[in-house]
Amino acid sequence: MSEIEELICLIREFANRRDWEKFHTPKNLAMAITGEAGELAAEFQWLSTEEASNISNLPVERIELEIADIAIYLLRICDVLKVNFVEVVKRKMELNESRFPAPK
Protein backbone atom coordinates (compact mmCIF):
# COMPACT_ATOMS: atom_id res chain seq x y z
CA MET A 1 0.00 0.00 0.00
CA SER A 2 1.37 3.42 -0.95
CA GLU A 3 1.66 6.30 1.49
CA ILE A 4 -1.21 8.06 -0.31
CA GLU A 5 -3.40 4.97 0.08
CA GLU A 6 -2.44 4.74 3.75
CA LEU A 7 -3.45 8.37 4.27
CA ILE A 8 -6.78 7.82 2.50
CA CYS A 9 -7.50 4.82 4.75
CA LEU A 10 -6.49 6.79 7.85
CA ILE A 11 -8.77 9.68 6.90
CA ARG A 12 -11.65 7.33 5.97
CA GLU A 13 -11.37 5.46 9.27
CA PHE A 14 -11.25 8.73 11.21
CA ALA A 15 -14.47 9.89 9.50
CA ASN A 16 -16.14 6.49 9.89
CA ARG A 17 -15.46 6.32 13.65
CA ARG A 18 -17.23 9.65 14.02
CA ASP A 19 -20.11 8.78 11.68
CA TRP A 20 -19.22 11.73 9.44
CA GLU A 21 -19.91 10.00 6.13
CA LYS A 22 -23.28 11.75 5.92
CA PHE A 23 -21.47 15.10 6.01
CA HIS A 24 -18.73 14.13 3.59
CA THR A 25 -20.64 14.75 0.42
CA PRO A 26 -18.73 15.96 -2.64
CA LYS A 27 -20.33 19.41 -2.28
CA ASN A 28 -19.44 19.73 1.40
CA LEU A 29 -15.91 18.49 0.87
CA ALA A 30 -15.36 20.88 -2.06
CA MET A 31 -16.60 23.73 0.12
CA ALA A 32 -14.30 22.62 2.95
CA ILE A 33 -11.32 22.62 0.58
CA THR A 34 -12.23 26.16 -0.46
CA GLY A 35 -12.54 27.28 3.15
CA GLU A 36 -9.21 25.78 4.14
CA ALA A 37 -7.52 27.30 1.08
CA GLY A 38 -8.86 30.64 2.24
CA GLU A 39 -7.37 30.06 5.69
CA LEU A 40 -4.02 29.26 4.07
CA ALA A 41 -4.22 32.43 1.97
CA ALA A 42 -5.02 34.45 5.11
CA GLU A 43 -1.64 33.46 6.56
CA PHE A 44 0.01 35.34 3.68
CA GLN A 45 -2.43 38.23 3.46
CA TRP A 46 -0.79 41.66 3.62
CA LEU A 47 2.74 40.25 3.29
CA SER A 48 4.99 41.43 0.52
CA THR A 49 6.32 38.83 -1.89
CA GLU A 50 9.66 39.04 -0.12
CA GLU A 51 8.11 38.60 3.34
CA ALA A 52 6.00 35.68 2.16
CA SER A 53 9.09 33.99 0.71
CA ASN A 54 11.15 34.19 3.90
CA ILE A 55 10.24 31.14 5.99
CA SER A 56 11.78 32.62 9.14
CA ASN A 57 9.15 35.39 9.09
CA LEU A 58 6.20 33.02 8.68
CA PRO A 59 3.96 31.22 11.16
CA VAL A 60 5.21 27.89 9.80
CA GLU A 61 3.18 25.64 12.09
CA ARG A 62 -0.10 27.37 11.21
CA ILE A 63 0.74 27.23 7.50
CA GLU A 64 1.60 23.53 7.74
CA LEU A 65 -1.68 22.79 9.52
CA GLU A 66 -3.68 24.61 6.82
CA ILE A 67 -1.83 22.68 4.12
CA ALA A 68 -2.65 19.46 5.99
CA ASP A 69 -6.33 20.42 6.23
CA ILE A 70 -6.49 21.01 2.48
CA ALA A 71 -4.76 17.70 1.79
CA ILE A 72 -7.09 15.82 4.14
CA TYR A 73 -10.21 17.17 2.46
CA LEU A 74 -8.72 16.66 -1.00
CA LEU A 75 -7.89 13.01 -0.29
CA ARG A 76 -11.29 12.53 1.33
CA ILE A 77 -13.16 13.84 -1.73
CA CYS A 78 -11.07 11.53 -3.92
CA ASP A 79 -12.06 8.63 -1.69
CA VAL A 80 -15.76 9.55 -1.68
CA LEU A 81 -15.81 9.99 -5.48
CA LYS A 82 -13.59 6.95 -6.10
CA VAL A 83 -11.02 9.12 -7.90
CA ASN A 84 -7.48 7.79 -8.02
CA PHE A 85 -5.52 10.79 -6.78
CA VAL A 86 -2.16 9.70 -8.17
CA GLU A 87 -3.55 8.83 -11.60
CA VAL A 88 -5.50 12.08 -12.04
CA VAL A 89 -2.50 14.16 -10.99
CA LYS A 90 -0.29 12.31 -13.46
CA ARG A 91 -2.90 12.72 -16.21
CA LYS A 92 -3.21 16.44 -15.47
CA MET A 93 0.58 16.87 -15.52
CA GLU A 94 0.69 15.19 -18.94
CA LEU A 95 -1.98 17.61 -20.14
CA ASN A 96 -0.02 20.51 -18.67
CA GLU A 97 3.11 19.36 -20.54
CA SER A 98 1.28 19.74 -23.82
CA ARG A 99 -0.45 22.99 -22.84
CA PHE A 100 2.67 24.61 -21.38
CA PRO A 101 5.75 23.20 -23.13
CA ALA A 102 9.08 23.93 -21.52
CA PRO A 103 11.25 26.48 -23.36
CA LYS A 104 13.96 24.96 -25.53
PDB file of N, CA and C in Angstrom:
ATOM      1  N   MET A   1       0.852  -1.180   0.000  1.00  0.00           N
ATOM      2  CA  MET A   1       0.000   0.000   0.000  1.00  0.00           C
ATOM      3  C   MET A   1       0.896   1.242   0.000  1.00  0.00           C
ATOM      4  N   SER A   2       0.582   2.189  -0.864  1.00  0.00           N
ATOM      5  CA  SER A   2       1.372   3.421  -0.953  1.00  0.00           C
ATOM      6  C   SER A   2       1.059   4.347   0.227  1.00  0.00           C
ATOM      7  N   GLU A   3       1.905   5.327   0.421  1.00  0.00           N
ATOM      8  CA  GLU A   3       1.658   6.301   1.494  1.00  0.00           C
ATOM      9  C   GLU A   3       0.362   7.063   1.260  1.00  0.00           C
ATOM     10  N   ILE A   4       0.058   7.371   0.001  1.00  0.00           N
ATOM     11  CA  ILE A   4      -1.209   8.059  -0.309  1.00  0.00           C
ATOM     12  C   ILE A   4      -2.387   7.168   0.083  1.00  0.00           C
ATOM     13  N   GLU A   5      -2.313   5.894  -0.278  1.00  0.00           N
ATOM     14  CA  GLU A   5      -3.395   4.969   0.077  1.00  0.00           C
ATOM     15  C   GLU A   5      -3.526   4.825   1.588  1.00  0.00           C
ATOM     16  N   GLU A   6      -2.408   4.806   2.290  1.00  0.00           N
ATOM     17  CA  GLU A   6      -2.442   4.743   3.755  1.00  0.00           C
ATOM     18  C   GLU A   6      -3.129   5.972   4.336  1.00  0.00           C
ATOM     19  N   LEU A   7      -2.810   7.144   3.793  1.00  0.00           N
ATOM     20  CA  LEU A   7      -3.453   8.372   4.268  1.00  0.00           C
ATOM     21  C   LEU A   7      -4.953   8.341   4.012  1.00  0.00           C
ATOM     22  N   ILE A   8      -5.356   7.894   2.827  1.00  0.00           N
ATOM     23  CA  ILE A   8      -6.778   7.821   2.498  1.00  0.00           C
ATOM     24  C   ILE A   8      -7.490   6.899   3.482  1.00  0.00           C
ATOM     25  N   CYS A   9      -6.895   5.757   3.789  1.00  0.00           N
ATOM     26  CA  CYS A   9      -7.498   4.823   4.754  1.00  0.00           C
ATOM     27  C   CYS A   9      -7.572   5.447   6.144  1.00  0.00           C
ATOM     28  N   LEU A  10      -6.519   6.125   6.559  1.00  0.00           N
ATOM     29  CA  LEU A  10      -6.488   6.791   7.854  1.00  0.00           C
ATOM     30  C   LEU A  10      -7.601   7.829   7.954  1.00  0.00           C
ATOM     31  N   ILE A  11      -7.744   8.633   6.921  1.00  0.00           N
ATOM     32  CA  ILE A  11      -8.768   9.682   6.898  1.00  0.00           C
ATOM     33  C   ILE A  11     -10.166   9.058   6.871  1.00  0.00           C
ATOM     34  N   ARG A  12     -10.354   8.014   6.056  1.00  0.00           N
ATOM     35  CA  ARG A  12     -11.645   7.329   5.973  1.00  0.00           C
ATOM     36  C   ARG A  12     -12.041   6.751   7.331  1.00  0.00           C
ATOM     37  N   GLU A  13     -11.098   6.069   7.972  1.00  0.00           N
ATOM     38  CA  GLU A  13     -11.372   5.464   9.271  1.00  0.00           C
ATOM     39  C   GLU A  13     -11.689   6.524  10.324  1.00  0.00           C
ATOM     40  N   PHE A  14     -10.990   7.630  10.286  1.00  0.00           N
ATOM     41  CA  PHE A  14     -11.254   8.732  11.206  1.00  0.00           C
ATOM     42  C   PHE A  14     -12.697   9.214  11.029  1.00  0.00           C
ATOM     43  N   ALA A  15     -13.100   9.430   9.787  1.00  0.00           N
ATOM     44  CA  ALA A  15     -14.471   9.889   9.503  1.00  0.00           C
ATOM     45  C   ALA A  15     -15.493   8.824   9.892  1.00  0.00           C
ATOM     46  N   ASN A  16     -15.206   7.570   9.581  1.00  0.00           N
ATOM     47  CA  ASN A  16     -16.138   6.489   9.893  1.00  0.00           C
ATOM     48  C   ASN A  16     -16.377   6.357  11.395  1.00  0.00           C
ATOM     49  N   ARG A  17     -15.321   6.451  12.188  1.00  0.00           N
ATOM     50  CA  ARG A  17     -15.460   6.323  13.646  1.00  0.00           C
ATOM     51  C   ARG A  17     -16.317   7.432  14.238  1.00  0.00           C
ATOM     52  N   ARG A  18     -16.435   8.519  13.536  1.00  0.00           N
ATOM     53  CA  ARG A  18     -17.226   9.651  14.019  1.00  0.00           C
ATOM     54  C   ARG A  18     -18.586   9.760  13.320  1.00  0.00           C
ATOM     55  N   ASP A  19     -18.860   8.809  12.439  1.00  0.00           N
ATOM     56  CA  ASP A  19     -20.114   8.782  11.682  1.00  0.00           C
ATOM     57  C   ASP A  19     -20.291  10.066  10.873  1.00  0.00           C
ATOM     58  N   TRP A  20     -19.204  10.490  10.221  1.00  0.00           N
ATOM     59  CA  TRP A  20     -19.223  11.728   9.443  1.00  0.00           C
ATOM     60  C   TRP A  20     -19.501  11.504   7.964  1.00  0.00           C
ATOM     61  N   GLU A  21     -19.695  10.249   7.554  1.00  0.00           N
ATOM     62  CA  GLU A  21     -19.914   9.998   6.128  1.00  0.00           C
ATOM     63  C   GLU A  21     -21.070  10.829   5.580  1.00  0.00           C
ATOM     64  N   LYS A  22     -22.107  10.998   6.389  1.00  0.00           N
ATOM     65  CA  LYS A  22     -23.281  11.747   5.924  1.00  0.00           C
ATOM     66  C   LYS A  22     -22.949  13.214   5.631  1.00  0.00           C
ATOM     67  N   PHE A  23     -21.898  13.718   6.240  1.00  0.00           N
ATOM     68  CA  PHE A  23     -21.473  15.102   6.008  1.00  0.00           C
ATOM     69  C   PHE A  23     -20.453  15.212   4.882  1.00  0.00           C
ATOM     70  N   HIS A  24     -19.802  14.108   4.581  1.00  0.00           N
ATOM     71  CA  HIS A  24     -18.725  14.127   3.591  1.00  0.00           C
ATOM     72  C   HIS A  24     -19.256  13.884   2.185  1.00  0.00           C
ATOM     73  N   THR A  25     -20.133  14.775   1.781  1.00  0.00           N
ATOM     74  CA  THR A  25     -20.644  14.751   0.418  1.00  0.00           C
ATOM     75  C   THR A  25     -19.653  15.502  -0.472  1.00  0.00           C
ATOM     76  N   PRO A  26     -19.643  15.223  -1.760  1.00  0.00           N
ATOM     77  CA  PRO A  26     -18.730  15.962  -2.636  1.00  0.00           C
ATOM     78  C   PRO A  26     -18.884  17.479  -2.499  1.00  0.00           C
ATOM     79  N   LYS A  27     -20.109  17.960  -2.419  1.00  0.00           N
ATOM     80  CA  LYS A  27     -20.330  19.408  -2.280  1.00  0.00           C
ATOM     81  C   LYS A  27     -19.710  19.937  -0.990  1.00  0.00           C
ATOM     82  N   ASN A  28     -19.969  19.272   0.117  1.00  0.00           N
ATOM     83  CA  ASN A  28     -19.442  19.735   1.398  1.00  0.00           C
ATOM     84  C   ASN A  28     -17.919  19.666   1.437  1.00  0.00           C
ATOM     85  N   LEU A  29     -17.363  18.616   0.876  1.00  0.00           N
ATOM     86  CA  LEU A  29     -15.911  18.490   0.867  1.00  0.00           C
ATOM     87  C   LEU A  29     -15.264  19.539  -0.032  1.00  0.00           C
ATOM     88  N   ALA A  30     -15.881  19.825  -1.174  1.00  0.00           N
ATOM     89  CA  ALA A  30     -15.363  20.880  -2.055  1.00  0.00           C
ATOM     90  C   ALA A  30     -15.418  22.233  -1.350  1.00  0.00           C
ATOM     91  N   MET A  31     -16.493  22.478  -0.624  1.00  0.00           N
ATOM     92  CA  MET A  31     -16.600  23.731   0.120  1.00  0.00           C
ATOM     93  C   MET A  31     -15.562  23.797   1.239  1.00  0.00           C
ATOM     94  N   ALA A  32     -15.303  22.656   1.891  1.00  0.00           N
ATOM     95  CA  ALA A  32     -14.304  22.617   2.954  1.00  0.00           C
ATOM     96  C   ALA A  32     -12.908  22.904   2.395  1.00  0.00           C
ATOM     97  N   ILE A  33     -12.611  22.351   1.220  1.00  0.00           N
ATOM     98  CA  ILE A  33     -11.318  22.623   0.578  1.00  0.00           C
ATOM     99  C   ILE A  33     -11.177  24.126   0.326  1.00  0.00           C
ATOM    100  N   THR A  34     -12.244  24.723  -0.183  1.00  0.00           N
ATOM    101  CA  THR A  34     -12.228  26.160  -0.459  1.00  0.00           C
ATOM    102  C   THR A  34     -12.003  26.959   0.815  1.00  0.00           C
ATOM    103  N   GLY A  35     -12.696  26.584   1.870  1.00  0.00           N
ATOM    104  CA  GLY A  35     -12.541  27.285   3.151  1.00  0.00           C
ATOM    105  C   GLY A  35     -11.128  27.174   3.688  1.00  0.00           C
ATOM    106  N   GLU A  36     -10.573  25.978   3.636  1.00  0.00           N
ATOM    107  CA  GLU A  36      -9.214  25.779   4.138  1.00  0.00           C
ATOM    108  C   GLU A  36      -8.185  26.503   3.265  1.00  0.00           C
ATOM    109  N   ALA A  37      -8.415  26.539   1.961  1.00  0.00           N
ATOM    110  CA  ALA A  37      -7.519  27.296   1.078  1.00  0.00           C
ATOM    111  C   ALA A  37      -7.563  28.780   1.440  1.00  0.00           C
ATOM    112  N   GLY A  38      -8.736  29.253   1.792  1.00  0.00           N
ATOM    113  CA  GLY A  38      -8.863  30.639   2.243  1.00  0.00           C
ATOM    114  C   GLY A  38      -8.086  30.888   3.531  1.00  0.00           C
ATOM    115  N   GLU A  39      -8.124  29.921   4.445  1.00  0.00           N
ATOM    116  CA  GLU A  39      -7.370  30.063   5.689  1.00  0.00           C
ATOM    117  C   GLU A  39      -5.863  30.052   5.422  1.00  0.00           C
ATOM    118  N   LEU A  40      -5.426  29.253   4.462  1.00  0.00           N
ATOM    119  CA  LEU A  40      -4.016  29.264   4.071  1.00  0.00           C
ATOM    120  C   LEU A  40      -3.644  30.620   3.473  1.00  0.00           C
ATOM    121  N   ALA A  41      -4.488  31.126   2.592  1.00  0.00           N
ATOM    122  CA  ALA A  41      -4.224  32.432   1.972  1.00  0.00           C
ATOM    123  C   ALA A  41      -4.170  33.530   3.029  1.00  0.00           C
ATOM    124  N   ALA A  42      -4.995  33.426   4.056  1.00  0.00           N
ATOM    125  CA  ALA A  42      -5.021  34.446   5.106  1.00  0.00           C
ATOM    126  C   ALA A  42      -3.683  34.534   5.843  1.00  0.00           C
ATOM    127  N   GLU A  43      -2.956  33.436   5.899  1.00  0.00           N
ATOM    128  CA  GLU A  43      -1.643  33.462   6.563  1.00  0.00           C
ATOM    129  C   GLU A  43      -0.644  34.328   5.801  1.00  0.00           C
ATOM    130  N   PHE A  44      -0.892  34.534   4.513  1.00  0.00           N
ATOM    131  CA  PHE A  44       0.010  35.336   3.677  1.00  0.00           C
ATOM    132  C   PHE A  44      -0.538  36.730   3.376  1.00  0.00           C
ATOM    133  N   GLN A  45      -1.787  36.947   3.769  1.00  0.00           N
ATOM    134  CA  GLN A  45      -2.425  38.229   3.457  1.00  0.00           C
ATOM    135  C   GLN A  45      -1.610  39.378   4.041  1.00  0.00           C
ATOM    136  N   TRP A  46      -1.464  40.416   3.263  1.00  0.00           N
ATOM    137  CA  TRP A  46      -0.787  41.656   3.617  1.00  0.00           C
ATOM    138  C   TRP A  46       0.733  41.537   3.670  1.00  0.00           C
ATOM    139  N   LEU A  47       1.278  40.375   3.348  1.00  0.00           N
ATOM    140  CA  LEU A  47       2.736  40.245   3.291  1.00  0.00           C
ATOM    141  C   LEU A  47       3.221  40.609   1.895  1.00  0.00           C
ATOM    142  N   SER A  48       4.382  41.201   1.828  1.00  0.00           N
ATOM    143  CA  SER A  48       4.994  41.428   0.523  1.00  0.00           C
ATOM    144  C   SER A  48       5.459  40.083  -0.025  1.00  0.00           C
ATOM    145  N   THR A  49       5.794  40.059  -1.302  1.00  0.00           N
ATOM    146  CA  THR A  49       6.319  38.833  -1.895  1.00  0.00           C
ATOM    147  C   THR A  49       7.577  38.396  -1.165  1.00  0.00           C
ATOM    148  N   GLU A  50       8.425  39.350  -0.837  1.00  0.00           N
ATOM    149  CA  GLU A  50       9.661  39.040  -0.118  1.00  0.00           C
ATOM    150  C   GLU A  50       9.366  38.472   1.268  1.00  0.00           C
ATOM    151  N   GLU A  51       8.464  39.101   2.007  1.00  0.00           N
ATOM    152  CA  GLU A  51       8.105  38.603   3.341  1.00  0.00           C
ATOM    153  C   GLU A  51       7.511  37.199   3.279  1.00  0.00           C
ATOM    154  N   ALA A  52       6.665  36.974   2.296  1.00  0.00           N
ATOM    155  CA  ALA A  52       6.004  35.678   2.157  1.00  0.00           C
ATOM    156  C   ALA A  52       6.965  34.584   1.720  1.00  0.00           C
ATOM    157  N   SER A  53       8.103  34.960   1.173  1.00  0.00           N
ATOM    158  CA  SER A  53       9.088  33.987   0.707  1.00  0.00           C
ATOM    159  C   SER A  53      10.134  33.662   1.762  1.00  0.00           C
ATOM    160  N   ASN A  54      10.154  34.385   2.850  1.00  0.00           N
ATOM    161  CA  ASN A  54      11.148  34.186   3.902  1.00  0.00           C
ATOM    162  C   ASN A  54      10.530  33.353   5.021  1.00  0.00           C
ATOM    163  N   ILE A  55      10.856  32.078   5.053  1.00  0.00           N
ATOM    164  CA  ILE A  55      10.238  31.138   5.986  1.00  0.00           C
ATOM    165  C   ILE A  55      10.430  31.549   7.443  1.00  0.00           C
ATOM    166  N   SER A  56      11.528  32.235   7.742  1.00  0.00           N
ATOM    167  CA  SER A  56      11.782  32.616   9.141  1.00  0.00           C
ATOM    168  C   SER A  56      10.795  33.669   9.629  1.00  0.00           C
ATOM    169  N   ASN A  57      10.132  34.371   8.709  1.00  0.00           N
ATOM    170  CA  ASN A  57       9.150  35.390   9.089  1.00  0.00           C
ATOM    171  C   ASN A  57       7.726  34.847   9.164  1.00  0.00           C
ATOM    172  N   LEU A  58       7.545  33.566   8.834  1.00  0.00           N
ATOM    173  CA  LEU A  58       6.199  33.023   8.683  1.00  0.00           C
ATOM    174  C   LEU A  58       5.781  32.173   9.881  1.00  0.00           C
ATOM    175  N   PRO A  59       4.473  32.128  10.136  1.00  0.00           N
ATOM    176  CA  PRO A  59       3.957  31.218  11.163  1.00  0.00           C
ATOM    177  C   PRO A  59       3.906  29.793  10.597  1.00  0.00           C
ATOM    178  N   VAL A  60       5.064  29.160  10.529  1.00  0.00           N
ATOM    179  CA  VAL A  60       5.212  27.894   9.803  1.00  0.00           C
ATOM    180  C   VAL A  60       4.234  26.835  10.292  1.00  0.00           C
ATOM    181  N   GLU A  61       4.071  26.690  11.580  1.00  0.00           N
ATOM    182  CA  GLU A  61       3.184  25.636  12.090  1.00  0.00           C
ATOM    183  C   GLU A  61       1.747  25.861  11.627  1.00  0.00           C
ATOM    184  N   ARG A  62       1.272  27.081  11.676  1.00  0.00           N
ATOM    185  CA  ARG A  62      -0.103  27.366  11.214  1.00  0.00           C
ATOM    186  C   ARG A  62      -0.238  27.088   9.723  1.00  0.00           C
ATOM    187  N   ILE A  63       0.758  27.475   8.944  1.00  0.00           N
ATOM    188  CA  ILE A  63       0.739  27.225   7.497  1.00  0.00           C
ATOM    189  C   ILE A  63       0.724  25.725   7.225  1.00  0.00           C
ATOM    190  N   GLU A  64       1.565  24.980   7.925  1.00  0.00           N
ATOM    191  CA  GLU A  64       1.595  23.529   7.735  1.00  0.00           C
ATOM    192  C   GLU A  64       0.250  22.891   8.073  1.00  0.00           C
ATOM    193  N   LEU A  65      -0.379  23.352   9.130  1.00  0.00           N
ATOM    194  CA  LEU A  65      -1.681  22.792   9.516  1.00  0.00           C
ATOM    195  C   LEU A  65      -2.752  23.096   8.473  1.00  0.00           C
ATOM    196  N   GLU A  66      -2.710  24.288   7.878  1.00  0.00           N
ATOM    197  CA  GLU A  66      -3.677  24.613   6.821  1.00  0.00           C
ATOM    198  C   GLU A  66      -3.423  23.756   5.583  1.00  0.00           C
ATOM    199  N   ILE A  67      -2.164  23.552   5.245  1.00  0.00           N
ATOM    200  CA  ILE A  67      -1.831  22.678   4.117  1.00  0.00           C
ATOM    201  C   ILE A  67      -2.352  21.272   4.392  1.00  0.00           C
ATOM    202  N   ALA A  68      -2.162  20.794   5.621  1.00  0.00           N
ATOM    203  CA  ALA A  68      -2.649  19.461   5.985  1.00  0.00           C
ATOM    204  C   ALA A  68      -4.167  19.389   5.876  1.00  0.00           C
ATOM    205  N   ASP A  69      -4.864  20.420   6.336  1.00  0.00           N
ATOM    206  CA  ASP A  69      -6.334  20.424   6.233  1.00  0.00           C
ATOM    207  C   ASP A  69      -6.782  20.309   4.788  1.00  0.00           C
ATOM    208  N   ILE A  70      -6.142  21.066   3.903  1.00  0.00           N
ATOM    209  CA  ILE A  70      -6.486  21.012   2.478  1.00  0.00           C
ATOM    210  C   ILE A  70      -6.243  19.606   1.938  1.00  0.00           C
ATOM    211  N   ALA A  71      -5.098  19.044   2.267  1.00  0.00           N
ATOM    212  CA  ALA A  71      -4.760  17.701   1.786  1.00  0.00           C
ATOM    213  C   ALA A  71      -5.751  16.662   2.306  1.00  0.00           C
ATOM    214  N   ILE A  72      -6.136  16.770   3.562  1.00  0.00           N
ATOM    215  CA  ILE A  72      -7.089  15.820   4.145  1.00  0.00           C
ATOM    216  C   ILE A  72      -8.410  15.868   3.388  1.00  0.00           C
ATOM    217  N   TYR A  73      -8.940  17.062   3.179  1.00  0.00           N
ATOM    218  CA  TYR A  73     -10.214  17.172   2.456  1.00  0.00           C
ATOM    219  C   TYR A  73     -10.070  16.747   0.999  1.00  0.00           C
ATOM    220  N   LEU A  74      -8.940  17.042   0.387  1.00  0.00           N
ATOM    221  CA  LEU A  74      -8.717  16.656  -0.999  1.00  0.00           C
ATOM    222  C   LEU A  74      -8.671  15.130  -1.143  1.00  0.00           C
ATOM    223  N   LEU A  75      -7.941  14.475  -0.241  1.00  0.00           N
ATOM    224  CA  LEU A  75      -7.892  13.012  -0.292  1.00  0.00           C
ATOM    225  C   LEU A  75      -9.244  12.400   0.060  1.00  0.00           C
ATOM    226  N   ARG A  76      -9.963  13.047   0.953  1.00  0.00           N
ATOM    227  CA  ARG A  76     -11.295  12.535   1.327  1.00  0.00           C
ATOM    228  C   ARG A  76     -12.269  12.625   0.154  1.00  0.00           C
ATOM    229  N   ILE A  77     -12.252  13.727  -0.585  1.00  0.00           N
ATOM    230  CA  ILE A  77     -13.157  13.837  -1.729  1.00  0.00           C
ATOM    231  C   ILE A  77     -12.778  12.826  -2.806  1.00  0.00           C
ATOM    232  N   CYS A  78     -11.491  12.577  -2.972  1.00  0.00           N
ATOM    233  CA  CYS A  78     -11.068  11.533  -3.919  1.00  0.00           C
ATOM    234  C   CYS A  78     -11.616  10.182  -3.486  1.00  0.00           C
ATOM    235  N   ASP A  79     -11.550   9.891  -2.215  1.00  0.00           N
ATOM    236  CA  ASP A  79     -12.055   8.627  -1.690  1.00  0.00           C
ATOM    237  C   ASP A  79     -13.562   8.515  -1.903  1.00  0.00           C
ATOM    238  N   VAL A  80     -14.295   9.555  -1.553  1.00  0.00           N
ATOM    239  CA  VAL A  80     -15.757   9.552  -1.684  1.00  0.00           C
ATOM    240  C   VAL A  80     -16.173   9.379  -3.144  1.00  0.00           C
ATOM    241  N   LEU A  81     -15.467  10.057  -4.053  1.00  0.00           N
ATOM    242  CA  LEU A  81     -15.814   9.994  -5.477  1.00  0.00           C
ATOM    243  C   LEU A  81     -15.127   8.844  -6.216  1.00  0.00           C
ATOM    244  N   LYS A  82     -14.317   8.072  -5.497  1.00  0.00           N
ATOM    245  CA  LYS A  82     -13.585   6.947  -6.103  1.00  0.00           C
ATOM    246  C   LYS A  82     -12.649   7.432  -7.215  1.00  0.00           C
ATOM    247  N   VAL A  83     -11.990   8.544  -6.964  1.00  0.00           N
ATOM    248  CA  VAL A  83     -11.020   9.123  -7.899  1.00  0.00           C
ATOM    249  C   VAL A  83      -9.630   8.702  -7.440  1.00  0.00           C
ATOM    250  N   ASN A  84      -8.840   8.175  -8.336  1.00  0.00           N
ATOM    251  CA  ASN A  84      -7.477   7.794  -8.021  1.00  0.00           C
ATOM    252  C   ASN A  84      -6.613   9.047  -8.066  1.00  0.00           C
ATOM    253  N   PHE A  85      -6.255   9.542  -6.910  1.00  0.00           N
ATOM    254  CA  PHE A  85      -5.524  10.794  -6.777  1.00  0.00           C
ATOM    255  C   PHE A  85      -4.246  10.799  -7.610  1.00  0.00           C
ATOM    256  N   VAL A  86      -3.447   9.767  -7.467  1.00  0.00           N
ATOM    257  CA  VAL A  86      -2.157   9.698  -8.173  1.00  0.00           C
ATOM    258  C   VAL A  86      -2.368   9.706  -9.678  1.00  0.00           C
ATOM    259  N   GLU A  87      -3.314   8.919 -10.157  1.00  0.00           N
ATOM    260  CA  GLU A  87      -3.550   8.834 -11.597  1.00  0.00           C
ATOM    261  C   GLU A  87      -4.061  10.150 -12.177  1.00  0.00           C
ATOM    262  N   VAL A  88      -4.971  10.828 -11.481  1.00  0.00           N
ATOM    263  CA  VAL A  88      -5.497  12.078 -12.042  1.00  0.00           C
ATOM    264  C   VAL A  88      -4.446  13.180 -12.021  1.00  0.00           C
ATOM    265  N   VAL A  89      -3.575  13.166 -11.014  1.00  0.00           N
ATOM    266  CA  VAL A  89      -2.499  14.162 -10.987  1.00  0.00           C
ATOM    267  C   VAL A  89      -1.527  13.904 -12.132  1.00  0.00           C
ATOM    268  N   LYS A  90      -1.178  12.640 -12.343  1.00  0.00           N
ATOM    269  CA  LYS A  90      -0.290  12.308 -13.463  1.00  0.00           C
ATOM    270  C   LYS A  90      -0.925  12.699 -14.792  1.00  0.00           C
ATOM    271  N   ARG A  91      -2.206  12.390 -14.959  1.00  0.00           N
ATOM    272  CA  ARG A  91      -2.902  12.725 -16.208  1.00  0.00           C
ATOM    273  C   ARG A  91      -2.933  14.240 -16.416  1.00  0.00           C
ATOM    274  N   LYS A  92      -3.178  14.986 -15.353  1.00  0.00           N
ATOM    275  CA  LYS A  92      -3.210  16.443 -15.466  1.00  0.00           C
ATOM    276  C   LYS A  92      -1.825  16.995 -15.795  1.00  0.00           C
ATOM    277  N   MET A  93      -0.774  16.417 -15.217  1.00  0.00           N
ATOM    278  CA  MET A  93       0.580  16.874 -15.523  1.00  0.00           C
ATOM    279  C   MET A  93       0.934  16.596 -16.978  1.00  0.00           C
ATOM    280  N   GLU A  94       0.477  15.477 -17.518  1.00  0.00           N
ATOM    281  CA  GLU A  94       0.691  15.192 -18.939  1.00  0.00           C
ATOM    282  C   GLU A  94      -0.024  16.230 -19.801  1.00  0.00           C
ATOM    283  N   LEU A  95      -1.234  16.567 -19.432  1.00  0.00           N
ATOM    284  CA  LEU A  95      -1.982  17.605 -20.145  1.00  0.00           C
ATOM    285  C   LEU A  95      -1.249  18.945 -20.049  1.00  0.00           C
ATOM    286  N   ASN A  96      -0.758  19.264 -18.862  1.00  0.00           N
ATOM    287  CA  ASN A  96      -0.022  20.515 -18.673  1.00  0.00           C
ATOM    288  C   ASN A  96       1.252  20.564 -19.509  1.00  0.00           C
ATOM    289  N   GLU A  97       1.910  19.410 -19.690  1.00  0.00           N
ATOM    290  CA  GLU A  97       3.113  19.365 -20.536  1.00  0.00           C
ATOM    291  C   GLU A  97       2.794  19.784 -21.953  1.00  0.00           C
ATOM    292  N   SER A  98       1.634  19.363 -22.459  1.00  0.00           N
ATOM    293  CA  SER A  98       1.281  19.741 -23.820  1.00  0.00           C
ATOM    294  C   SER A  98       0.749  21.173 -23.876  1.00  0.00           C
ATOM    295  N   ARG A  99       0.086  21.623 -22.847  1.00  0.00           N
ATOM    296  CA  ARG A  99      -0.448  22.985 -22.836  1.00  0.00           C
ATOM    297  C   ARG A  99       0.631  24.035 -22.583  1.00  0.00           C
ATOM    298  N   PHE A 100       1.614  23.674 -21.785  1.00  0.00           N
ATOM    299  CA  PHE A 100       2.671  24.607 -21.382  1.00  0.00           C
ATOM    300  C   PHE A 100       4.037  23.981 -21.614  1.00  0.00           C
ATOM    301  N   PRO A 101       4.452  23.845 -22.868  1.00  0.00           N
ATOM    302  CA  PRO A 101       5.745  23.199 -23.132  1.00  0.00           C
ATOM    303  C   PRO A 101       6.895  24.014 -22.543  1.00  0.00           C
ATOM    304  N   ALA A 102       7.894  23.280 -22.079  1.00  0.00           N
ATOM    305  CA  ALA A 102       9.081  23.930 -21.516  1.00  0.00           C
ATOM    306  C   ALA A 102       9.840  24.627 -22.627  1.00  0.00           C
ATOM    307  N   PRO A 103      10.443  25.788 -22.336  1.00  0.00           N
ATOM    308  CA  PRO A 103      11.249  26.478 -23.357  1.00  0.00           C
ATOM    309  C   PRO A 103      12.445  25.622 -23.758  1.00  0.00           C
ATOM    310  N   LYS A 104      12.824  25.754 -25.016  1.00  0.00           N
ATOM    311  CA  LYS A 104      13.963  24.963 -25.528  1.00  0.00           C
ATOM    312  C   LYS A 104      15.222  25.741 -25.474  1.00  0.00           C
TER     313      LYS A 104
END
